[in-house]
CSV table of C-alpha atoms in Angstrom, one decimal:
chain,number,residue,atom,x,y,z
A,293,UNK,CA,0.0,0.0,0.0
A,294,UNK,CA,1.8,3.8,-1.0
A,295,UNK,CA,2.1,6.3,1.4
A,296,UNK,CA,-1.0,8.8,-0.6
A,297,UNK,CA,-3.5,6.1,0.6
A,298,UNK,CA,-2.5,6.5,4.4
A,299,UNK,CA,-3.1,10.0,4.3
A,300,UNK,CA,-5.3,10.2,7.4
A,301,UNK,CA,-3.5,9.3,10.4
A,302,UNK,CA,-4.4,9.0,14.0
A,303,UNK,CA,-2.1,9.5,16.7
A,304,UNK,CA,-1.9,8.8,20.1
A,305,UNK,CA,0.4,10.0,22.7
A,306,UNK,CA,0.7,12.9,20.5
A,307,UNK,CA,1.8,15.4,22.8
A,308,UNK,CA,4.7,12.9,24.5
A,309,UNK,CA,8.2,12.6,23.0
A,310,UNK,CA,8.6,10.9,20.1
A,311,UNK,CA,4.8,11.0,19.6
A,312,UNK,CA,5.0,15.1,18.9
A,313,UNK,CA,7.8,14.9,17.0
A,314,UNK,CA,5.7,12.3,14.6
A,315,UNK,CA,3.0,14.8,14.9
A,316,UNK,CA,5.0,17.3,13.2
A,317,UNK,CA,6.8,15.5,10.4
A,318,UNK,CA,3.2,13.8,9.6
A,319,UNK,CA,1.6,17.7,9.3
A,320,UNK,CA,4.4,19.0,8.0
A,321,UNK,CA,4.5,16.2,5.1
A,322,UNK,CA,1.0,16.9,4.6
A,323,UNK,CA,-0.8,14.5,6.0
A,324,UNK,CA,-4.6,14.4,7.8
A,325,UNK,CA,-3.7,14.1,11.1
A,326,UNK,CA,-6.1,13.8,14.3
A,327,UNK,CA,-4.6,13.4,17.7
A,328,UNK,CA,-5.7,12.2,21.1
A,329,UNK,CA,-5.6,15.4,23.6
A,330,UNK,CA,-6.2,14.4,27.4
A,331,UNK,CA,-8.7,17.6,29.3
A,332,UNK,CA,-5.2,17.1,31.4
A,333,UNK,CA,-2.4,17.0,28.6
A,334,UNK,CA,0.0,19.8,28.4
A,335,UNK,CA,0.5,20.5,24.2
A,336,UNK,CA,3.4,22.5,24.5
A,337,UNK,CA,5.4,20.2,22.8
A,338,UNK,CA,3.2,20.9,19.8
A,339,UNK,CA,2.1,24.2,20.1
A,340,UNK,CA,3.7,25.2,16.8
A,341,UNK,CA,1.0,22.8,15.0
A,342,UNK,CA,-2.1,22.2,17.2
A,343,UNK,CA,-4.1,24.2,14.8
A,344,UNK,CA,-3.2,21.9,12.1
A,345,UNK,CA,-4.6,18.7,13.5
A,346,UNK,CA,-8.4,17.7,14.3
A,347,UNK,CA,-8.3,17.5,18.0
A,348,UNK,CA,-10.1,14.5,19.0
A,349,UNK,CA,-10.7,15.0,23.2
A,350,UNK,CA,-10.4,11.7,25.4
A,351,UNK,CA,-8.7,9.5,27.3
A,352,UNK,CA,-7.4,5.6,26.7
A,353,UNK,CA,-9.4,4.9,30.0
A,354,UNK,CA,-12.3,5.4,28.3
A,355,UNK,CA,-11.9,4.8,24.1
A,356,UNK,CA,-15.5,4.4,23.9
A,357,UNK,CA,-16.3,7.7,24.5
A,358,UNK,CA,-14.0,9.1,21.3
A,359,UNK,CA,-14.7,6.1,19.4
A,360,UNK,CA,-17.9,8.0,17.5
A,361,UNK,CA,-15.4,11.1,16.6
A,362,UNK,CA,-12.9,8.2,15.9
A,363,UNK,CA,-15.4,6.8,13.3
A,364,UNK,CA,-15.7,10.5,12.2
A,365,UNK,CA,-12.2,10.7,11.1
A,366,UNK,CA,-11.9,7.6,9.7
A,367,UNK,CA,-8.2,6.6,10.0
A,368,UNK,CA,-6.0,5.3,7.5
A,369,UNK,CA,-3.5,4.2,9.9
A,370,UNK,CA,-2.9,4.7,13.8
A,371,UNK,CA,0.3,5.4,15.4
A,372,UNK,CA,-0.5,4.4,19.0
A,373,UNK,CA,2.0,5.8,21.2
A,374,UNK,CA,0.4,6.4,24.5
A,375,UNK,CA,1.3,4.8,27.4
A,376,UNK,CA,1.1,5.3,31.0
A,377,UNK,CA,3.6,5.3,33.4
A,378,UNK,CA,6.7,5.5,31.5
A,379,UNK,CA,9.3,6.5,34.3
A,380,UNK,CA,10.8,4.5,36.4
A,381,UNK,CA,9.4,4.7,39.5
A,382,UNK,CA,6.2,3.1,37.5
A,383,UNK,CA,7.6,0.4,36.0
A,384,UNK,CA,6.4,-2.5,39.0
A,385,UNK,CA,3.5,-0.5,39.1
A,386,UNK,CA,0.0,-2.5,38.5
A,387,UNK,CA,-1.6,0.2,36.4
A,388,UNK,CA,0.4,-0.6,34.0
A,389,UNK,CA,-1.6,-3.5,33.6
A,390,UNK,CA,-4.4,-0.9,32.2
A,391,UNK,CA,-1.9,-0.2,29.3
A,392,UNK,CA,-2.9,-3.6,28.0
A,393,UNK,CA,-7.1,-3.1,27.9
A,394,UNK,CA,-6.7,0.4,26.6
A,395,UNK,CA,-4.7,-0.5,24.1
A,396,UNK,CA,-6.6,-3.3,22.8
A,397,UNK,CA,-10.1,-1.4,22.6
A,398,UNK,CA,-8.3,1.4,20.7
A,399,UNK,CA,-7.6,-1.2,18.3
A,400,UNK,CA,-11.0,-2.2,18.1
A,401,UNK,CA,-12.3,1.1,17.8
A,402,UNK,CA,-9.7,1.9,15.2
A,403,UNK,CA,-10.6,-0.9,12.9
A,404,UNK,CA,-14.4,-0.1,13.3
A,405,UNK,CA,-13.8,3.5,11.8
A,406,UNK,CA,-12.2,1.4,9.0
A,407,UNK,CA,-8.5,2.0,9.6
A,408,UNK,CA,-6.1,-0.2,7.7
A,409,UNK,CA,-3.0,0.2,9.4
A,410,UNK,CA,-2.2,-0.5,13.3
A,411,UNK,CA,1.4,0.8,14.3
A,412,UNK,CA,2.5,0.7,18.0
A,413,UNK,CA,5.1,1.4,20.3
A,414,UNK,CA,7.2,-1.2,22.4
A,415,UNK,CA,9.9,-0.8,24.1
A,416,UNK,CA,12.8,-2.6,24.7
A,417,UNK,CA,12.2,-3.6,28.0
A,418,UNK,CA,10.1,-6.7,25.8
A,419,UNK,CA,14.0,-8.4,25.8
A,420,UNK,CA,14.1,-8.1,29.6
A,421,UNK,CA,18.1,-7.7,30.8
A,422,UNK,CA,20.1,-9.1,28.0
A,423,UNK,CA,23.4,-7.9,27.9
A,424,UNK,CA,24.2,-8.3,23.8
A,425,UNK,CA,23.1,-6.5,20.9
A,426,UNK,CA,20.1,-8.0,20.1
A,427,UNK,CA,18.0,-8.8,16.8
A,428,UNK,CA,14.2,-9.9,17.1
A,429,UNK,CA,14.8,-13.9,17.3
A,430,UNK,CA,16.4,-12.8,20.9
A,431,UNK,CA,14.1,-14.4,23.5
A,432,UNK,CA,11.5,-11.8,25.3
A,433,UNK,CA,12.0,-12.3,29.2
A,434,UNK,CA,10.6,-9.2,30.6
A,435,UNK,CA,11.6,-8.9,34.4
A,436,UNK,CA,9.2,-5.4,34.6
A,437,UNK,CA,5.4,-5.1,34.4
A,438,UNK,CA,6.7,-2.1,32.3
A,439,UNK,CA,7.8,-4.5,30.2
A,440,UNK,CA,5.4,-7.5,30.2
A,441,UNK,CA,2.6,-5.5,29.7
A,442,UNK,CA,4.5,-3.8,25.9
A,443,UNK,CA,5.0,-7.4,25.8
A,444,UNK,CA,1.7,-8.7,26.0
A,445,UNK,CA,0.2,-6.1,24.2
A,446,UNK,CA,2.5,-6.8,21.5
A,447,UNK,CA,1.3,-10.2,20.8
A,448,UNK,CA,-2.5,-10.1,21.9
A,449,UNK,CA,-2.9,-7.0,19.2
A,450,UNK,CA,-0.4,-9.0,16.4
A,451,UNK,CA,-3.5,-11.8,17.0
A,452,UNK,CA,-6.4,-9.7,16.6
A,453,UNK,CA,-4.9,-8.2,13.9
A,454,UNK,CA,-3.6,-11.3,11.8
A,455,UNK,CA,-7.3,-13.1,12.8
A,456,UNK,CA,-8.6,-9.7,11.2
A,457,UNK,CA,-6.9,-9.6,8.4
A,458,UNK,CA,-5.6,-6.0,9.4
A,459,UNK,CA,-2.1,-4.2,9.0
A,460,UNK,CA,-0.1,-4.2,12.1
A,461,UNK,CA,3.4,-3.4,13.7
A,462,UNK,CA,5.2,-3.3,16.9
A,463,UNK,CA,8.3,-0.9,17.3
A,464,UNK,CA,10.6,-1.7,20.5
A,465,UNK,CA,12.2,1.5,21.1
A,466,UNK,CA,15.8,1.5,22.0
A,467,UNK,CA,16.9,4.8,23.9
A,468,UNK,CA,15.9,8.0,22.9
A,469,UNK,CA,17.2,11.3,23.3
A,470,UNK,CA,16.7,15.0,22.0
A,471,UNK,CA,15.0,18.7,22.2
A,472,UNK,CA,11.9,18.4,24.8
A,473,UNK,CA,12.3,15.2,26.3
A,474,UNK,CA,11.6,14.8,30.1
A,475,UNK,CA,14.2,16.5,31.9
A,476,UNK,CA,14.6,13.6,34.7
A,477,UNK,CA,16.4,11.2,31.6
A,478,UNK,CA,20.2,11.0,31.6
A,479,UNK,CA,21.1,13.3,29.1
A,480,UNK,CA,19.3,16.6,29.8
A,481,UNK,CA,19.5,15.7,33.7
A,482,UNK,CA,23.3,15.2,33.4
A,483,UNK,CA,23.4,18.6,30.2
A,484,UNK,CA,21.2,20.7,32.4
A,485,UNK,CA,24.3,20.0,35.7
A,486,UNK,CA,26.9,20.7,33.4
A,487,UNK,CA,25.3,23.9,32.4
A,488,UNK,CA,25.1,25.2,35.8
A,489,UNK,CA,28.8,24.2,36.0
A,490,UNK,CA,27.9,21.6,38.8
A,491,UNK,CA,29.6,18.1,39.0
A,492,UNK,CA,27.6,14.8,37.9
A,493,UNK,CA,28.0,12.1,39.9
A,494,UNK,CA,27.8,8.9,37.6
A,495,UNK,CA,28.9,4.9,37.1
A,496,UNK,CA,32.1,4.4,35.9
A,497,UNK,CA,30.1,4.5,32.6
A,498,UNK,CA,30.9,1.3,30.6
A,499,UNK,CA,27.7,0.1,29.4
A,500,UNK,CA,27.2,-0.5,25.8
A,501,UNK,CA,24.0,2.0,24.9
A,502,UNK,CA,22.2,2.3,22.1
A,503,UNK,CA,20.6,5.8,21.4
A,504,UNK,CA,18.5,7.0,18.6
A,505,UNK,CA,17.7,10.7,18.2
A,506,UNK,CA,13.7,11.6,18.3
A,507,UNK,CA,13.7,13.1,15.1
A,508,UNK,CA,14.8,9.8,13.8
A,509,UNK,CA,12.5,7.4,16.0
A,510,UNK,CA,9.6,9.5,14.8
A,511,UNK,CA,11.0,9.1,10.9
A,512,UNK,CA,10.8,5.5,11.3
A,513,UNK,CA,7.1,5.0,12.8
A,514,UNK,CA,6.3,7.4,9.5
A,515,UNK,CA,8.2,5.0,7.5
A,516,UNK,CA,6.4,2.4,9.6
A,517,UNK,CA,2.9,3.5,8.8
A,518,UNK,CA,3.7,3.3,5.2
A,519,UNK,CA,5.5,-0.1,4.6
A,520,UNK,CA,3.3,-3.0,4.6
A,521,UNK,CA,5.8,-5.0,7.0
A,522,UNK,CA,4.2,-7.0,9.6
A,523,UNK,CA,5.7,-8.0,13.2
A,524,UNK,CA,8.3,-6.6,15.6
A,525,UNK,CA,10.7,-4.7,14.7
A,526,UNK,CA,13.9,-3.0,16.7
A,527,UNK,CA,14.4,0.7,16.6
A,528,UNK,CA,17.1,2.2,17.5
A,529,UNK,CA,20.1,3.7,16.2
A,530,UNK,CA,21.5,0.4,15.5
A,531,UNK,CA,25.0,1.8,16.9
A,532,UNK,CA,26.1,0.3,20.7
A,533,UNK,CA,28.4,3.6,22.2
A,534,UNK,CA,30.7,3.7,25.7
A,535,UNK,CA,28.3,5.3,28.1
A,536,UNK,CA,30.9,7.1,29.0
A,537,UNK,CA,32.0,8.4,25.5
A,538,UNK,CA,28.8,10.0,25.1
A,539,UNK,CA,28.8,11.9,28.6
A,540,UNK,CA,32.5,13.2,27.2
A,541,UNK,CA,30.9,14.2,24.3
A,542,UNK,CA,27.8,16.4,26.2
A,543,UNK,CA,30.4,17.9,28.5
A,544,UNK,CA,33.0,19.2,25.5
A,545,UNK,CA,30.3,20.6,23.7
A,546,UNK,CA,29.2,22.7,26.9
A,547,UNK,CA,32.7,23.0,28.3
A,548,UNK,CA,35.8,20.7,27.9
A,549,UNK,CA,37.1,21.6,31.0
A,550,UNK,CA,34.1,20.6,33.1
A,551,UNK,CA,35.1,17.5,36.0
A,552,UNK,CA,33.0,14.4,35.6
A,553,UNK,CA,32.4,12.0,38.6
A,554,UNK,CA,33.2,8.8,37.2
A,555,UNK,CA,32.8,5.9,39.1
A,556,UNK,CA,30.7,8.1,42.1
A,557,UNK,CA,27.9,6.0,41.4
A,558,UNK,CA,28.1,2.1,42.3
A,559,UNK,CA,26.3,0.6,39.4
A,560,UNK,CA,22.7,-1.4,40.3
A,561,UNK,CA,22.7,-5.0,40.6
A,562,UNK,CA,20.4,-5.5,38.1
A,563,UNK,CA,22.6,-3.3,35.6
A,564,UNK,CA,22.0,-4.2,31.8
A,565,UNK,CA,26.1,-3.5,30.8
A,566,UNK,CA,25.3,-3.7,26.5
A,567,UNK,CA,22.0,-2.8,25.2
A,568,UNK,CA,22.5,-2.2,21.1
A,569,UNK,CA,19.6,-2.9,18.6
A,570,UNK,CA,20.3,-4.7,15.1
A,571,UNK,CA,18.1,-2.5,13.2
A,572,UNK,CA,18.1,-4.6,9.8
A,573,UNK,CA,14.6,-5.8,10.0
A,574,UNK,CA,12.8,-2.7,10.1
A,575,UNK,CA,15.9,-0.9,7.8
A,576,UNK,CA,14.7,-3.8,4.9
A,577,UNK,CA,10.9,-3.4,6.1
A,578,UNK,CA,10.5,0.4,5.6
A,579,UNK,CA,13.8,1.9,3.8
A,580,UNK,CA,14.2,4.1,7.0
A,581,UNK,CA,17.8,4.7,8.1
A,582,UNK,CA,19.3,6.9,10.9
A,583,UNK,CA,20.6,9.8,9.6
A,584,UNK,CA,21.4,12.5,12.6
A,585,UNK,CA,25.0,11.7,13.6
A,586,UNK,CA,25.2,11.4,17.9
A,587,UNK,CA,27.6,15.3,17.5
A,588,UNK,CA,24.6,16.7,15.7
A,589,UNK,CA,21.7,15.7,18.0
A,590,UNK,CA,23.4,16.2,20.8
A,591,UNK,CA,24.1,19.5,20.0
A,592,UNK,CA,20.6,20.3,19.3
A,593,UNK,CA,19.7,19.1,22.3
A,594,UNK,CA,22.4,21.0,24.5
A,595,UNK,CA,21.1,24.5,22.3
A,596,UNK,CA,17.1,23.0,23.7
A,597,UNK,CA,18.2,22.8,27.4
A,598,UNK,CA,20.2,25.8,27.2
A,599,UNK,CA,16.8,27.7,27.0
A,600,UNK,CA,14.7,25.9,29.8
């Protein structure tokens, strides 16, 4: 199926992450775009387009009561990227069970308005603590309910949507980094100390990590809605770095001569030490590619923090 006959897209999660940078390159490449606002969400990461998408109001807690102005819009394709409870401190938590349900009557509700195309958004925590750079026959052993619950929605929606004969794909995101994200994640936690001159106290900093810049994670769930590939499929950068190469790299870009606290910070027991995604699958699937080099995005994101 071409890209002109997934014109209108639905998006959830819109006003997260990755999800408003999707917003934006889906309006921006003109697309139909309607998105999911919460009466609670906060949309300034998408301020500069809001009043270029049909705002559908709701909440996942309750998809039947969008589900007529869902029907309304009649998708082409849904990019379902919201998710509660994403920090860390809610990973064990039992709401995430809720995830699951939610997820699985959006679906329905989707292919009711007649949407052709079901994209979501996993994570990597699927894998569970494998220390390797992993492709998509690696084993999922999730040891979160974060996880196990991306997990089993994963493979209850690839059911429903194989027994109905719909489109559908599963993303596990890799780590992500770039302009807007939550301020509590490593990099603009450990940017925003080095800006105010401080000293971060870290791990010595050898894990093996695998980021991808939003701007690319969002290109590739765009590529995603498009392709007619069908499964899980990795996302990441597809690049495994030093942890500790890319905190050199953030502090000589805000100032070479700034201390670091290596080895300040035990590492945990349970700490993953190489976490790299094979990104072939979807690469082949879609004909998306990475293309912001780690210098360039964290620059952009240094510029970002240097204004909040």
């Amino acid at each position: 199926m071409s890209a002109t006959s997934r014109q209108r897209v639905f998006v959830t999660g819109a006003t997260g992450f990755v999800g408003s940078f999707l917003t934006r390159q889906l309006v921006e490449a003109g697309r139909d775009v309607a998105i999911l606002l919460r009466p609670t969400s906060d949309s300034w990461r998408i301020a500069d387009v809001i009043d270029r998408v049909h705002v559908i109001d709701g909440t996942m807690e309750d998809v039947a009561g969008f589900a007529p102005r869902l029907a309304d819009f009649r998708p082409d394709a849904v990019a379902h990227l919201a998710w509660r409870g994403v920090t860390n401190q809610f990973r064990n938590d039992v709401s995430q069970t809720l995830n699951v349900a939610e997820s699985i009557a959006l679906y329905s509700s989707a292919r009711a308005s007649g949407c052709e195309r079901f994209v979501g958004m996993g994570s990597q925590a699927e894998y569970g603590p494998v220390s390797a750079r992993l492709d998509e026959t690696v084993p999922t052993r999730p040891t979160t309910v974060y996880g196990a619950a991306k997990l089993s929605t994963a493979l209850m929606l690839e059911r429903l949507a194989e027994a109905d004969g719909l489109s559908f794909a599963w993303l596990r995101l890799f780590s992500s980094y770039g302009p807007k994200d939550d301020l509590s994640w490593l990099i603009p936690y450990m940017a925003r100390r080095l800006l105010a001159g401080e000293r971060p106290a870290l791990t010595p900093g050898e894990q093996i990590w695998d980021y991808i810049y939003v701007e690319d994670a969002a290109a590739a769930v765009a590529a995603a809605l498009d392709s007619a590939a069908t499964g899980c499929f990795n996302l990441g950068s597809g690049e495994g770095r030093p942890l500790r190469s890319i905190i050199e790299k953030v502090r000589d870009q805000i100032d070479p001569n700034l201390a670091l606290g290596f080895g300040e910070v035990p590492y945990r027991p349970d700490q993953v030490m190489h976490l790299e995604a094979n990104i072939d699958a979807l690469k082949a699937a879609t004909g998306w590619e990475p293309r912001v080099p780690i210098e360039e995005g964290l620059a952009k994101t240094i510029s970002w923090l240097r204004t909040v």
